[in-house]
Tab-separated table of C-alpha atoms and ligand atoms in Angstrom:
chain	number	residue	atom	x	y	z
A	1	MET	CA	217.737	89.774	110.425
A	2	GLN	CA	220.561	91.288	112.226
A	3	ASP	CA	223.678	92.887	110.766
A	4	ARG	CA	227.365	92.855	111.988
A	5	TYR	CA	226.902	96.069	113.839
A	6	GLY	CA	223.928	94.928	115.652
A	7	HIS	CA	221.206	96.722	113.537
A	8	ARG	CA	218.004	94.702	113.616
A	9	ILE	CA	216.250	94.898	110.459
A	10	SER	CA	212.479	94.974	110.727
A	11	TYR	CA	211.452	97.533	108.194
A	12	LEU	CA	211.375	97.111	104.324
A	13	ARG	CA	210.753	100.193	102.202
A	14	VAL	CA	209.200	99.239	98.852
A	15	SER	CA	209.380	101.494	95.931
A	16	ILE	CA	206.920	100.291	93.330
A	17	THR	CA	207.591	102.968	90.691
A	18	ASP	CA	210.317	105.139	89.443
A	19	ARG	CA	207.582	107.413	87.808
A	20	CYS	CA	206.385	110.591	89.447
A	21	ASN	CA	203.674	113.138	88.545
A	22	GLU	CA	205.808	115.862	89.966
A	23	ARG	CA	209.431	117.191	89.577
A	24	CYS	CA	211.031	118.137	92.954
A	25	THR	CA	214.208	120.072	92.338
A	26	TYR	CA	215.919	117.765	95.204
A	27	CYS	CA	214.673	114.605	93.998
A	28	MET	CA	214.338	114.754	90.249
A	29	PRO	CA	215.558	116.807	87.503
A	30	GLN	CA	213.101	118.540	85.324
A	31	GLU	CA	214.691	117.313	82.074
A	32	LEU	CA	214.463	113.753	83.204
A	33	GLN	CA	211.697	111.690	81.172
A	34	GLU	CA	213.120	108.317	80.667
A	35	TRP	CA	211.352	105.870	82.778
A	36	LEU	CA	212.381	102.248	83.156
A	37	PRO	CA	210.787	99.762	80.985
A	38	ARG	CA	207.675	97.803	82.378
A	39	ALA	CA	209.690	94.595	82.081
A	40	GLU	CA	212.478	96.066	84.278
A	41	ILE	CA	210.173	96.650	86.980
A	42	LEU	CA	209.150	94.136	89.493
A	43	SER	CA	205.482	92.829	88.950
A	44	PHE	CA	203.108	93.143	91.951
A	45	GLU	CA	203.305	89.332	92.210
A	46	GLU	CA	207.038	89.453	92.518
A	47	THR	CA	207.089	92.307	95.097
A	48	LEU	CA	204.573	90.584	97.189
A	49	ARG	CA	206.849	87.457	97.256
A	50	LEU	CA	209.776	89.301	98.212
A	51	ILE	CA	207.784	90.863	101.089
A	52	ARG	CA	206.636	87.380	102.208
A	53	VAL	CA	210.489	86.135	102.320
A	54	ALA	CA	211.582	89.410	104.063
A	55	ALA	CA	208.549	88.845	106.601
A	56	ASP	CA	209.768	85.197	107.156
A	57	LEU	CA	213.096	86.840	108.122
A	58	GLY	CA	211.545	89.198	110.730
A	59	VAL	CA	210.441	92.109	108.544
A	60	SER	CA	207.339	93.336	110.347
A	61	LYS	CA	206.715	96.858	108.719
A	62	VAL	CA	206.493	97.762	105.088
A	63	ARG	CA	206.207	101.123	103.776
A	64	ILE	CA	205.248	101.770	100.048
A	65	THR	CA	207.104	104.636	98.157
A	66	GLY	CA	208.487	105.648	94.812
A	67	GLY	CA	208.472	107.806	92.812
A	68	GLU	CA	204.969	108.397	93.387
A	69	PRO	CA	203.444	105.115	94.370
A	70	LEU	CA	199.832	106.141	93.633
A	71	THR	CA	200.548	106.662	90.028
A	72	ARG	CA	201.198	102.858	89.518
A	73	ARG	CA	197.998	101.051	88.118
A	74	ASP	CA	196.412	98.827	90.477
A	75	VAL	CA	198.196	100.055	93.624
A	76	ILE	CA	195.087	99.413	95.821
A	77	ASN	CA	194.708	95.864	94.855
A	78	PHE	CA	198.458	95.303	95.598
A	79	VAL	CA	198.310	97.076	98.850
A	80	SER	CA	195.265	95.165	99.777
A	81	ARG	CA	197.232	91.874	99.470
A	82	ILE	CA	200.131	92.818	101.849
A	83	PRO	CA	198.170	92.445	105.152
A	84	LYS	CA	197.599	88.720	104.349
A	85	THR	CA	201.287	88.167	104.728
A	86	ARG	CA	202.196	86.401	107.889
A	87	GLY	CA	204.320	88.528	109.966
A	88	ILE	CA	203.618	92.039	108.464
A	89	THR	CA	201.985	93.869	111.147
A	90	SER	CA	202.140	97.510	109.866
A	91	ILE	CA	201.919	99.022	106.446
A	92	GLY	CA	202.682	102.703	105.608
A	93	LEU	CA	202.567	104.709	102.551
A	94	SER	CA	204.781	107.950	101.546
A	95	THR	CA	202.969	110.128	98.948
A	96	ASN	CA	202.973	113.636	97.463
A	97	GLY	CA	199.244	113.689	98.351
A	98	THR	CA	198.468	114.909	94.841
A	99	LEU	CA	196.240	111.761	94.175
A	100	LEU	CA	194.754	110.965	97.542
A	101	ALA	CA	191.622	112.982	97.089
A	102	ARG	CA	190.991	111.308	93.828
A	103	GLU	CA	187.417	109.784	93.681
A	104	ILE	CA	187.995	106.093	92.391
A	105	ALA	CA	184.359	105.175	92.600
A	106	PRO	CA	181.349	107.279	93.761
A	107	GLY	CA	181.956	108.697	97.203
A	108	LYS	CA	185.312	106.914	97.605
A	109	THR	CA	188.566	108.514	97.706
A	110	MET	CA	192.003	106.779	96.987
A	111	ALA	CA	192.795	107.765	100.625
A	112	GLY	CA	189.724	105.942	101.838
A	113	ALA	CA	190.537	102.795	99.443
A	114	LEU	CA	194.150	102.829	100.838
A	115	ARG	CA	192.712	102.961	104.348
A	116	ALA	CA	190.168	100.118	103.603
A	117	ALA	CA	193.203	98.158	102.072
A	118	GLY	CA	194.898	98.036	105.270
A	119	VAL	CA	197.377	100.941	105.194
A	120	GLU	CA	197.822	102.510	108.713
A	121	SER	CA	200.022	105.211	108.235
A	122	VAL	CA	200.647	107.840	105.565
A	123	ASN	CA	203.296	110.292	104.982
A	124	VAL	CA	202.479	113.251	102.905
A	125	SER	CA	205.360	115.487	101.646
A	126	LEU	CA	204.500	119.305	101.779
A	127	ASP	CA	207.229	121.820	101.996
A	128	THR	CA	205.486	125.003	101.888
A	129	LEU	CA	201.877	126.536	102.092
A	130	ASP	CA	202.615	129.092	99.415
A	131	ARG	CA	201.167	127.897	96.281
A	132	SER	CA	203.659	129.593	93.721
A	133	VAL	CA	206.759	128.361	95.890
A	134	TYR	CA	205.174	124.972	95.905
A	135	SER	CA	205.242	125.081	92.165
A	136	GLN	CA	208.644	126.185	92.025
A	137	ILE	CA	209.837	123.169	94.233
A	138	THR	CA	207.885	120.462	92.518
A	139	GLY	CA	207.502	121.709	89.042
A	140	ARG	CA	203.813	121.378	89.229
A	141	ASP	CA	200.807	123.425	90.079
A	142	PHE	CA	199.313	120.780	92.568
A	143	HIS	CA	199.138	122.476	95.741
A	144	GLU	CA	195.422	122.712	96.129
A	145	GLN	CA	195.211	118.988	95.157
A	146	VAL	CA	197.731	118.136	97.973
A	147	LEU	CA	195.772	120.084	100.408
A	148	ARG	CA	192.418	118.327	99.357
A	149	GLY	CA	194.678	115.067	99.547
A	150	ILE	CA	195.508	115.754	103.184
A	151	ASP	CA	191.918	116.311	104.163
A	152	ALA	CA	190.882	113.106	102.297
A	153	ALA	CA	193.507	111.438	104.356
A	154	ILE	CA	192.181	112.632	107.664
A	155	ALA	CA	188.609	111.749	106.571
A	156	ALA	CA	189.668	108.356	105.901
A	157	GLY	CA	190.780	107.818	109.325
A	158	PHE	CA	194.492	106.645	109.144
A	159	ASP	CA	196.294	105.811	112.451
A	160	GLN	CA	198.893	108.329	111.793
A	161	ILE	CA	199.440	111.091	109.274
A	162	LYS	CA	202.707	112.825	109.014
A	163	LEU	CA	203.815	115.811	106.947
A	164	ASN	CA	207.352	115.764	105.731
A	165	ALA	CA	208.916	119.063	104.735
A	166	VAL	CA	212.377	118.979	103.389
A	167	LEU	CA	214.306	122.265	104.430
A	168	MET	CA	215.675	124.624	101.740
A	169	ARG	CA	217.262	127.618	102.735
A	170	GLY	CA	215.958	130.842	100.678
A	171	ARG	CA	212.912	128.641	99.744
A	172	ASN	CA	210.949	127.638	102.598
A	173	GLU	CA	212.732	128.782	105.847
A	174	ASP	CA	209.681	131.338	106.189
A	175	GLN	CA	207.369	128.537	106.190
A	176	LEU	CA	208.415	126.574	109.242
A	177	VAL	CA	205.914	128.373	111.582
A	178	PRO	CA	203.218	128.373	108.919
A	179	LEU	CA	203.539	124.656	108.419
A	180	THR	CA	203.711	123.992	112.231
A	181	GLU	CA	200.311	125.929	112.568
A	182	PHE	CA	198.828	124.148	109.747
A	183	ALA	CA	199.919	120.783	111.125
A	184	ALA	CA	198.704	121.774	114.630
A	185	SER	CA	195.200	122.761	112.863
A	186	ARG	CA	194.895	119.422	111.545
A	187	GLY	CA	196.429	117.253	114.393
A	188	LEU	CA	199.162	115.977	112.091
A	189	ILE	CA	202.855	115.295	112.916
A	190	LEU	CA	205.190	117.448	110.924
A	191	ARG	CA	208.725	116.650	110.391
A	192	PHE	CA	211.545	118.566	108.874
A	193	ILE	CA	214.017	116.898	106.818
A	194	GLU	CA	217.497	117.743	105.831
A	195	MET	CA	218.335	117.777	102.208
A	196	MET	CA	220.393	114.748	101.233
A	197	PRO	CA	222.746	114.502	98.329
A	198	VAL	CA	220.598	112.024	96.232
A	199	SER	CA	219.881	113.848	93.088
A	200	THR	CA	221.451	116.393	90.673
A	201	THR	CA	223.837	118.362	92.724
A	202	GLU	CA	223.235	122.027	91.815
A	203	VAL	CA	220.332	122.283	94.384
A	204	LEU	CA	222.279	120.248	96.988
A	205	ASP	CA	224.972	122.787	97.754
A	206	ASP	CA	225.722	124.528	100.966
A	207	LYS	CA	223.749	127.675	99.662
A	208	ASN	CA	220.467	125.595	99.835
A	209	PHE	CA	221.218	123.442	102.636
A	210	MET	CA	219.760	124.161	105.951
A	211	PRO	CA	220.618	122.030	109.112
A	212	VAL	CA	217.879	120.671	111.376
A	213	ARG	CA	219.289	122.336	114.371
A	214	GLU	CA	218.648	125.675	112.467
A	215	ALA	CA	215.093	124.957	111.818
A	216	LYS	CA	214.643	123.841	115.458
A	217	ARG	CA	216.077	127.035	116.652
A	218	MET	CA	213.713	129.037	114.466
A	219	ILE	CA	210.835	127.117	115.802
A	220	GLU	CA	212.065	127.717	119.406
A	221	SER	CA	212.173	131.202	118.959
A	222	ARG	CA	208.518	131.422	118.085
A	223	TYR	CA	207.153	128.707	120.643
A	224	GLY	CA	209.887	128.420	123.215
A	225	ALA	CA	212.346	125.619	124.230
A	226	LEU	CA	211.148	122.214	122.622
A	227	ILE	CA	210.460	119.412	124.985
A	228	PRO	CA	212.304	116.091	123.738
A	229	GLU	CA	210.393	113.007	123.425
A	230	ALA	CA	212.907	110.520	123.800
A	231	GLU	CA	210.420	107.825	124.371
A	232	PHE	CA	208.438	108.580	121.253
A	233	ARG	CA	209.763	106.789	118.138
A	234	THR	CA	208.231	105.766	114.802
A	235	ASN	CA	210.258	103.209	112.445
A	236	GLY	CA	212.395	105.804	111.131
A	237	PRO	CA	215.283	108.076	112.402
A	238	ALA	CA	213.494	111.190	113.176
A	239	THR	CA	214.032	112.959	116.745
A	240	TYR	CA	210.750	114.034	118.278
A	241	TYR	CA	209.728	117.049	120.413
A	242	GLN	CA	206.591	118.430	121.828
A	243	ILE	CA	205.842	122.093	121.493
A	244	PRO	CA	205.253	123.609	124.877
A	245	GLY	CA	201.951	124.336	126.062
A	246	ARG	CA	200.211	122.466	123.174
A	247	ARG	CA	199.807	118.836	122.382
A	248	GLN	CA	201.723	118.962	119.067
A	249	ARG	CA	204.615	116.627	118.130
A	250	ILE	CA	207.252	117.762	115.624
A	251	GLY	CA	210.275	115.822	114.465
A	252	PHE	CA	213.741	116.624	112.847
A	253	ILE	CA	215.356	114.191	110.379
A	254	GLY	CA	218.990	115.081	110.332
A	255	ALA	CA	220.628	112.790	108.042
A	256	MET	CA	223.574	114.974	107.447
A	257	THR	CA	224.294	116.627	110.693
A	258	ASN	CA	223.109	114.006	113.295
A	259	LEU	CA	226.143	112.043	113.986
A	260	HIS	CA	224.064	109.245	115.768
A	261	PHE	CA	221.611	109.060	112.731
A	262	CYS	CA	222.571	105.460	111.708
A	263	GLU	CA	222.692	103.841	114.976
A	264	SER	CA	218.901	102.830	115.258
A	265	CYS	CA	218.672	102.028	111.533
A	266	ASN	CA	216.341	98.861	111.181
A	267	LYS	CA	215.819	99.325	107.455
A	268	LEU	CA	216.216	97.746	103.873
A	269	ARG	CA	215.129	99.178	100.528
A	270	LEU	CA	213.746	97.190	97.781
A	271	THR	CA	213.967	99.391	94.506
A	272	CYS	CA	211.350	99.202	91.750
A	273	ASP	CA	213.704	97.526	89.521
A	274	GLY	CA	214.395	94.743	92.039
A	275	LYS	CA	217.533	95.916	93.848
A	276	LEU	CA	218.086	95.327	97.526
A	277	ARG	CA	219.800	98.477	99.189
A	278	PRO	CA	221.049	97.985	102.610
A	279	CYS	CA	221.408	101.733	102.963
A	280	LEU	CA	220.151	104.818	101.181
A	281	GLY	CA	223.303	106.716	101.594
A	282	SER	CA	225.566	104.160	99.948
A	283	TYR	CA	226.385	102.858	96.620
A	284	LEU	CA	225.716	99.355	97.639
A	285	GLU	CA	222.758	97.505	95.981
A	286	PHE	CA	222.275	93.864	94.989
A	287	ASP	CA	220.042	92.545	92.194
A	288	ILE	CA	217.654	90.211	93.460
A	289	MET	CA	215.521	90.355	90.398
A	290	LYS	CA	217.964	88.155	88.618
A	291	PRO	CA	217.694	85.121	90.960
A	292	LEU	CA	214.043	85.778	91.386
A	293	ARG	CA	213.477	85.550	87.534
A	294	ALA	CA	215.825	82.598	87.486
A	295	GLY	CA	213.602	80.484	89.619
A	296	ALA	CA	215.350	80.831	92.993
A	297	SER	CA	213.446	79.018	95.895
A	298	ASP	CA	212.289	80.865	98.862
A	299	GLN	CA	215.397	79.465	100.875
A	300	GLU	CA	217.591	80.905	98.219
A	301	LEU	CA	215.897	84.331	98.182
A	302	LYS	CA	216.159	84.279	102.111
A	303	GLN	CA	219.728	83.753	101.960
A	304	PHE	CA	220.082	86.669	99.460
A	305	PHE	CA	218.428	88.719	102.071
A	306	LEU	CA	220.766	87.646	104.779
A	307	ASP	CA	223.735	88.301	102.581
A	308	VAL	CA	222.846	91.861	101.710
A	309	VAL	CA	221.918	92.543	105.540
A	310	ASP	CA	225.494	91.376	106.319
A	311	ARG	CA	226.724	93.895	104.029
A	312	LYS	CA	225.020	96.855	105.385
A	313	PRO	CA	227.425	99.545	106.296
A	314	GLU	CA	227.799	100.756	109.854
A	315	GLN	CA	226.846	104.406	108.603
A	316	HIS	CA	225.884	106.034	105.587
A	317	ASP	CA	228.559	107.886	103.488
A	318	PHE	CA	226.624	111.113	102.719
A	319	ARG	CA	229.095	113.085	104.806
A	320	GLU	CA	232.052	111.800	102.698
A	321	ASN	CA	230.838	113.723	99.790
A	322	TYR	CA	228.696	110.815	98.501
A	323	GLN	CA	227.766	111.349	94.751
A	324	PRO	CA	224.986	108.929	94.031
A	325	ASN	CA	224.665	106.874	91.053
A	326	ARG	CA	220.810	106.761	91.250
A	327	ARG	CA	218.300	109.387	91.712
A	328	MET	CA	216.162	109.197	94.881
A	329	ILE	CA	213.279	108.418	92.718
A	330	ALA	CA	214.674	105.276	91.676
A	331	ILE	CA	215.862	104.258	94.945
A	332	GLY	CA	212.606	104.990	96.874
A	333	GLY	CA	212.890	107.551	99.420
B	1	SAM	C1	211.346	109.950	97.137
B	1	SAM	S1	209.770	110.551	97.820
B	1	SAM	C2	208.746	109.305	97.455
B	1	SAM	C3	207.456	109.309	98.019
B	1	SAM	C4	206.433	110.506	97.252
B	1	SAM	N1	206.721	110.697	96.008
B	1	SAM	C5	206.875	111.610	98.192
B	1	SAM	O1	207.174	112.883	97.632
B	1	SAM	O2	206.601	111.596	99.364
B	1	SAM	C6	209.948	110.377	99.600
B	1	SAM	C7	210.512	111.258	100.476
B	1	SAM	O3	212.079	111.746	100.160
B	1	SAM	C8	212.122	113.077	100.298
B	1	SAM	N2	213.208	113.429	99.338
B	1	SAM	C9	213.210	113.448	97.966
B	1	SAM	N3	214.563	113.795	97.815
B	1	SAM	C10	215.296	114.271	98.978
B	1	SAM	C11	216.486	114.851	98.930
B	1	SAM	N4	217.440	115.141	98.174
B	1	SAM	N5	216.780	115.046	100.377
B	1	SAM	C12	215.733	114.747	101.428
B	1	SAM	N6	214.658	114.139	101.121
B	1	SAM	C13	214.322	113.935	99.816
B	1	SAM	C14	210.914	113.684	99.613
B	1	SAM	O4	210.606	115.055	100.278
B	1	SAM	C15	209.860	112.679	100.269
B	1	SAM	O5	209.508	113.032	101.545
B	2	SF4	S1	209.986	113.803	96.166
B	2	SF4	FE1	208.293	112.530	95.675
B	2	SF4	S2	206.907	113.915	94.726
B	2	SF4	FE2	208.857	114.861	94.600
B	2	SF4	S3	209.823	114.279	92.529
B	2	SF4	FE3	210.431	112.752	94.211
B	2	SF4	S4	209.176	111.023	94.156
B	2	SF4	FE4	208.077	112.860	92.956
């Protein structure tokens, strides 16, 4: 699948739930409690069919996200069926980490079960090492659980574990170095992410926004000039660097300030309520659940994907004062 701007679509992000056990200020307002009714959420069977259709069109990498994907019942069983899809060569999962260390059978953690089910890479959100700041940001006192979750992920032996930290001025700028040291001590890739306007607007104003170039400067003032790693890419839009004098890689995701951000975009998103979104930062979404439930053939669903990809914009419109009509949690970040 290729869009009219030459983006080759090989990566499908699949949100399997709008629910979450945390309430991060930049993602989901505290007061929000209404979840989508079960009937409006794609069943795992339906989701697997859409993954199969996407794989037939050239998608090779899938990332499972949410909401918090590990809150959905039977997630392990679902994930274990993805590797059987012809064409899918890589499975990742994004999580807040709170449930990774949970024992789901004697001696078996959720992280271990995910690894055994075929997940290769895990992204864990961690914005701070300060427990009370963590509670303020996420609305929950789960910091300890997340740290245990990260250790469980390491023990599970994933090919790659990344830590994602959203940059917030006045909240976690003093955490850039501690997070870097933490990632180094565990051999993990750390990435700093610019806050995007995907939730209620009050936390997303200039006062709280911190550009990645400023985070990079702060890291450099501690460690020296970062060494660009132009050759290293995961499937996302991060720019990676080595810290001089040590084998540690860190990444920056500057959706708001990096003007070339969209050039290498290879993504399509499937929301948990069956909408295909060609771009996170645009209003465009297309309801594939309707034809799916109306009995569309694989061929018709393929055409649906192709039509959506054809509508993929050249760039996101975050910079043009984008006011989203859906929360990130429903879109699947
Ligand atoms: C929506 S979450 C879903 C997966 C999981 N619950 C988690 O927290 O990792 C995926 C990623 O989006 C990020 N995110 C959420 N809201 C954001 C915002 N307004 N700006 C930038 N990143 C955001 C989170 O920090 C997380 O790394
Ligand atoms: S960022 Fe992840 S953990 Fe935080 S509220 Fe959103 S979905 Fe939940």
